[in-house]
mmCIF file of C-alpha atoms in Angstrom:
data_model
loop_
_atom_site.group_PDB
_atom_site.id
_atom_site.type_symbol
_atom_site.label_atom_id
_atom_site.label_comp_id
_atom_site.label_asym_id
_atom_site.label_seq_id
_atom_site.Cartn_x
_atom_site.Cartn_y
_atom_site.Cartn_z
ATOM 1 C CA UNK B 208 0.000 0.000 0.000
ATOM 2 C CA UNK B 209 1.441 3.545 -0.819
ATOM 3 C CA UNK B 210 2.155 6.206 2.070
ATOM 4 C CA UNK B 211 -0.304 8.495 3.810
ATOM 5 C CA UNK B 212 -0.826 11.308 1.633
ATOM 6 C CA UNK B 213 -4.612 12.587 2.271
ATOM 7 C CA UNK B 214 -4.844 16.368 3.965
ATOM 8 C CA UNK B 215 -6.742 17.858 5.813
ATOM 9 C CA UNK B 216 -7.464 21.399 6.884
ATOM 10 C CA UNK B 217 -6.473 21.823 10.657
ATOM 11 C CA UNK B 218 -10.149 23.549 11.341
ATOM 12 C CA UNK B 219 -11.301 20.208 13.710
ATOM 13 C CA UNK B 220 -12.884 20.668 17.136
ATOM 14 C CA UNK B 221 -10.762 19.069 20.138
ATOM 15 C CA UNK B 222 -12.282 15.279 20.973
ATOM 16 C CA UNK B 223 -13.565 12.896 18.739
ATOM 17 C CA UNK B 224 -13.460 13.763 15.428
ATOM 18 C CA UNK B 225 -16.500 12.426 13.127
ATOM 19 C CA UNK B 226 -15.265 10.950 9.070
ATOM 20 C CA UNK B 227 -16.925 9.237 6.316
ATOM 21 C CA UNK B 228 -15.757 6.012 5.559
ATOM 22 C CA UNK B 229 -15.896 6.937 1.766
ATOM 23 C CA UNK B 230 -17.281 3.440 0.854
ATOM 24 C CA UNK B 231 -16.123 1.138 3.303
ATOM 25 C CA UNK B 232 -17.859 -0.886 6.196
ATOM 26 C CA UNK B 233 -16.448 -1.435 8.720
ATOM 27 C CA UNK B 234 -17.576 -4.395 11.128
ATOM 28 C CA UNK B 235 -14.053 -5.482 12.733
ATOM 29 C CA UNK B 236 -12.526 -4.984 15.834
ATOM 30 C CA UNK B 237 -12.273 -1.569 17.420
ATOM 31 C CA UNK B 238 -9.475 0.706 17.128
ATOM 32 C CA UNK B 239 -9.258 4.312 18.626
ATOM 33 C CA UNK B 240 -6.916 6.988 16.946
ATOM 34 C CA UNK B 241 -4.960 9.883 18.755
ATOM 35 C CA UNK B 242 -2.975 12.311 17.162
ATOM 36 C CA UNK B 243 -3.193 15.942 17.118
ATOM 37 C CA UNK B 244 -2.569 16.623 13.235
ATOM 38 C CA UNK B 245 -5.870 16.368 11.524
ATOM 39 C CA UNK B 246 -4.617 14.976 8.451
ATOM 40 C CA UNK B 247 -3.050 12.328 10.187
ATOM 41 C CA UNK B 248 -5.938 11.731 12.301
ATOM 42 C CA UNK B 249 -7.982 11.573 8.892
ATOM 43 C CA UNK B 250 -5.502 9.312 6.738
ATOM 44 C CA UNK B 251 -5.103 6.892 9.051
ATOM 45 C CA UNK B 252 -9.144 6.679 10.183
ATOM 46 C CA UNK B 253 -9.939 6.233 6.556
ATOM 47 C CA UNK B 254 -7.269 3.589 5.838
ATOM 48 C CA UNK B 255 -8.177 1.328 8.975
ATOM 49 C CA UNK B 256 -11.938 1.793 8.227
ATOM 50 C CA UNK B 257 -11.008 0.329 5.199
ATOM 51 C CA UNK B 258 -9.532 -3.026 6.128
ATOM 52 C CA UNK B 259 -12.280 -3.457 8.213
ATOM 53 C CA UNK B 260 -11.761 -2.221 11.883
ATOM 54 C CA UNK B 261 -14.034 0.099 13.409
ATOM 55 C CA UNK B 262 -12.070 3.426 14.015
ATOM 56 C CA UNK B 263 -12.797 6.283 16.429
ATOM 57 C CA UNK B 264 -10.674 9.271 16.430
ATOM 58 C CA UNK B 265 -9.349 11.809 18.430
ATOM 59 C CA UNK B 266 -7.722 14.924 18.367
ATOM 60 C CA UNK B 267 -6.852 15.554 21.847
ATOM 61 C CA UNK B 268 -5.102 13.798 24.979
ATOM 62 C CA UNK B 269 -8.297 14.770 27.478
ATOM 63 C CA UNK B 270 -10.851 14.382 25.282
ATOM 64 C CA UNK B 271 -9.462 10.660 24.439
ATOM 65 C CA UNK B 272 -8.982 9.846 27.978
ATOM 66 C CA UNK B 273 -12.333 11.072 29.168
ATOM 67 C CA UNK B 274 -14.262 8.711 26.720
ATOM 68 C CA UNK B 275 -11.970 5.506 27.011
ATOM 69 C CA UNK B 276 -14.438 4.127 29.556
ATOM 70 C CA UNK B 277 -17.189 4.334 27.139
ATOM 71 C CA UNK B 278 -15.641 3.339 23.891
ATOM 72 C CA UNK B 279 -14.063 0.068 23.849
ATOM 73 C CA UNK B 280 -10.670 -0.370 22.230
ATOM 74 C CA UNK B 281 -8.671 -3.566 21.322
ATOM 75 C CA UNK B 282 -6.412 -1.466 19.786
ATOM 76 C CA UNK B 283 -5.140 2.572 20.500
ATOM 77 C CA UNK B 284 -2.360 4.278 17.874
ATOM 78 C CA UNK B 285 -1.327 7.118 19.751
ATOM 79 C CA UNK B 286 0.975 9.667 18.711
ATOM 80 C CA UNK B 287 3.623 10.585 20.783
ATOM 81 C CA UNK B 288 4.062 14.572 21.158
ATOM 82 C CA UNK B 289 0.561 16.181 21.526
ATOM 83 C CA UNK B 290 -0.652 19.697 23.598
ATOM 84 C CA UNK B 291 -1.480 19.161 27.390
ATOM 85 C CA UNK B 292 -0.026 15.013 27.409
ATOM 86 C CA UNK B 293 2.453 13.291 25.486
ATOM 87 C CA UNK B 294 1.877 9.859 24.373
ATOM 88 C CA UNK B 295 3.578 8.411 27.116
ATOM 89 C CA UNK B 296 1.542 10.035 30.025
ATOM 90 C CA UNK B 297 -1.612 9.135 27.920
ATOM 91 C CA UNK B 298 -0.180 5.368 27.641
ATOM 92 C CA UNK B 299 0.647 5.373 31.777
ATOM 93 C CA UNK B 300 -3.211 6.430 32.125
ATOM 94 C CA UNK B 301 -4.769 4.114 29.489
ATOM 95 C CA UNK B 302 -3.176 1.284 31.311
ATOM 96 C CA UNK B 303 -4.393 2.162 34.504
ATOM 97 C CA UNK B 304 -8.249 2.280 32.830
ATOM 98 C CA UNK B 305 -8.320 -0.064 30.155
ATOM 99 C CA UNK B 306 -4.966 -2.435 30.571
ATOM 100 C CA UNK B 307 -6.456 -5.061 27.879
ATOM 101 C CA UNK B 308 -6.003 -2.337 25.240
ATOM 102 C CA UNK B 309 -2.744 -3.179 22.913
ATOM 103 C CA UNK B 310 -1.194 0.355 22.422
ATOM 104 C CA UNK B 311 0.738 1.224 19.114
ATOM 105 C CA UNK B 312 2.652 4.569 18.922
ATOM 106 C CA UNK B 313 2.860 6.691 15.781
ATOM 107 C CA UNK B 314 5.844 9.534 15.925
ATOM 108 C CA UNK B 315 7.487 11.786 13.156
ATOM 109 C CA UNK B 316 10.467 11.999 15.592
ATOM 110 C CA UNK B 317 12.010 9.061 16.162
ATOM 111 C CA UNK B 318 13.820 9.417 19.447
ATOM 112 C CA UNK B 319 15.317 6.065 20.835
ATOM 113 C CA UNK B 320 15.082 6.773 24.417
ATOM 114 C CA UNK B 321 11.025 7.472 24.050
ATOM 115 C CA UNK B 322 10.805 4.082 21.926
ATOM 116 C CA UNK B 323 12.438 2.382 24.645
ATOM 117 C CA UNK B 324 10.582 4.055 27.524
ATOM 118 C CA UNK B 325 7.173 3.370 25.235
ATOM 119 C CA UNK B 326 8.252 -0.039 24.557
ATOM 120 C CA UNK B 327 9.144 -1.249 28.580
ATOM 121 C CA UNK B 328 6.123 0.126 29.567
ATOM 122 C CA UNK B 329 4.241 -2.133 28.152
ATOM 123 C CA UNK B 330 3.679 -0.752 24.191
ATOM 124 C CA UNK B 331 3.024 -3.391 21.426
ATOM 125 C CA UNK B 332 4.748 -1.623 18.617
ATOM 126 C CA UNK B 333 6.488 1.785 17.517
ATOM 127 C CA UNK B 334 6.366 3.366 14.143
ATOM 128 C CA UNK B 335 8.095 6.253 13.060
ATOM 129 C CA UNK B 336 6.731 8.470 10.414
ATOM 130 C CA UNK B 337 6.088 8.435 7.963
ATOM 131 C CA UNK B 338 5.412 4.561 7.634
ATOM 132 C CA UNK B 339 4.672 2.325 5.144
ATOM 133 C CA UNK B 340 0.427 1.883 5.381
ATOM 134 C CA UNK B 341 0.652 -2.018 4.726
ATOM 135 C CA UNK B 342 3.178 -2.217 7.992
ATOM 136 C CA UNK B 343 0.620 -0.189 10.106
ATOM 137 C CA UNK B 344 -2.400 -2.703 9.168
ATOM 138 C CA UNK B 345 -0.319 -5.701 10.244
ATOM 139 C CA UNK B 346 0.896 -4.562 13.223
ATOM 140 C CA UNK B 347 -2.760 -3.972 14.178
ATOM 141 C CA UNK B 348 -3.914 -7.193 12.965
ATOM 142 C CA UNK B 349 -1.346 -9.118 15.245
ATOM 143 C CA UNK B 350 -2.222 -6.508 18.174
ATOM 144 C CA UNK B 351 -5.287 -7.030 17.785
ATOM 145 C CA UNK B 352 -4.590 -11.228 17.557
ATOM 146 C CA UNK B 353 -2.656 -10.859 20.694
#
């Protein structure tokens, strides 16, 4: 599959952020998005709606937090530098609600030390971007196989 390439203007409200699936239905397991860069967010909800797993997204550390009780997730891609949390913080508190759910991390800075911090606390996987799309799916299928 080729790289993310959709955009998408930065005018989203904070908390979930509502997509079409352009097409697609989506009846697998659930995975919840965080990142804070709208096209990201966008891309990557569109491409995982598409092989099938239910997606909700999120633009925002609190917002995502705040509904984790209420929307299951086998799976959560979370970025790792965001406003208010980083992706670590948000990992330490997702485990402490919801320690079933397999966490990915997603970051255009690929710092060792945070993979290794992500990774010993407990995180399934670490992808720098930008990423290939077809090594994103897998890794979520075998998360989500785990």
């Amino acid at each position: 599959m080729p790289a993310l390439s959709t955009i998408m203007h930065a005018d989203e409200p904070q908390g979930l952020v509502e997509d079409s699936a352009n097409g697609c239905a989506p009846d697998g397991p659930s995975v919840c998005l965080l990142d804070d860069d709208p096209s990201m967010l966008k891309a990557l909800g569109r491409l995982l709606t598409c092989e099938g797993f239910n997606v909700e997204k999120f633009n925002h550390p609190l917002a995502f937090l705040s509904a984790v009780g209420d929307t299951p997730c086998r799976v959560a891609i979370l970025d790792v530098f965001m406003p208010d949390m980083n992706g670590l913080e948000v990992q330490e508190a997702l485990r402490q609600e919801s320690p079933d759910t397999r966490i990915i991390f997603v970051s255009g800075r690929d710092d060792p030390s945070v993979r290794q911090a992500a990774l010993e606390a407990g995180a399934y996987g670490f992808l720098s971007k930008p990423f290939d799309d077809e090594n994103l799916v897998q890794l979520v299928r075998k998360a989500v196989a785990a």
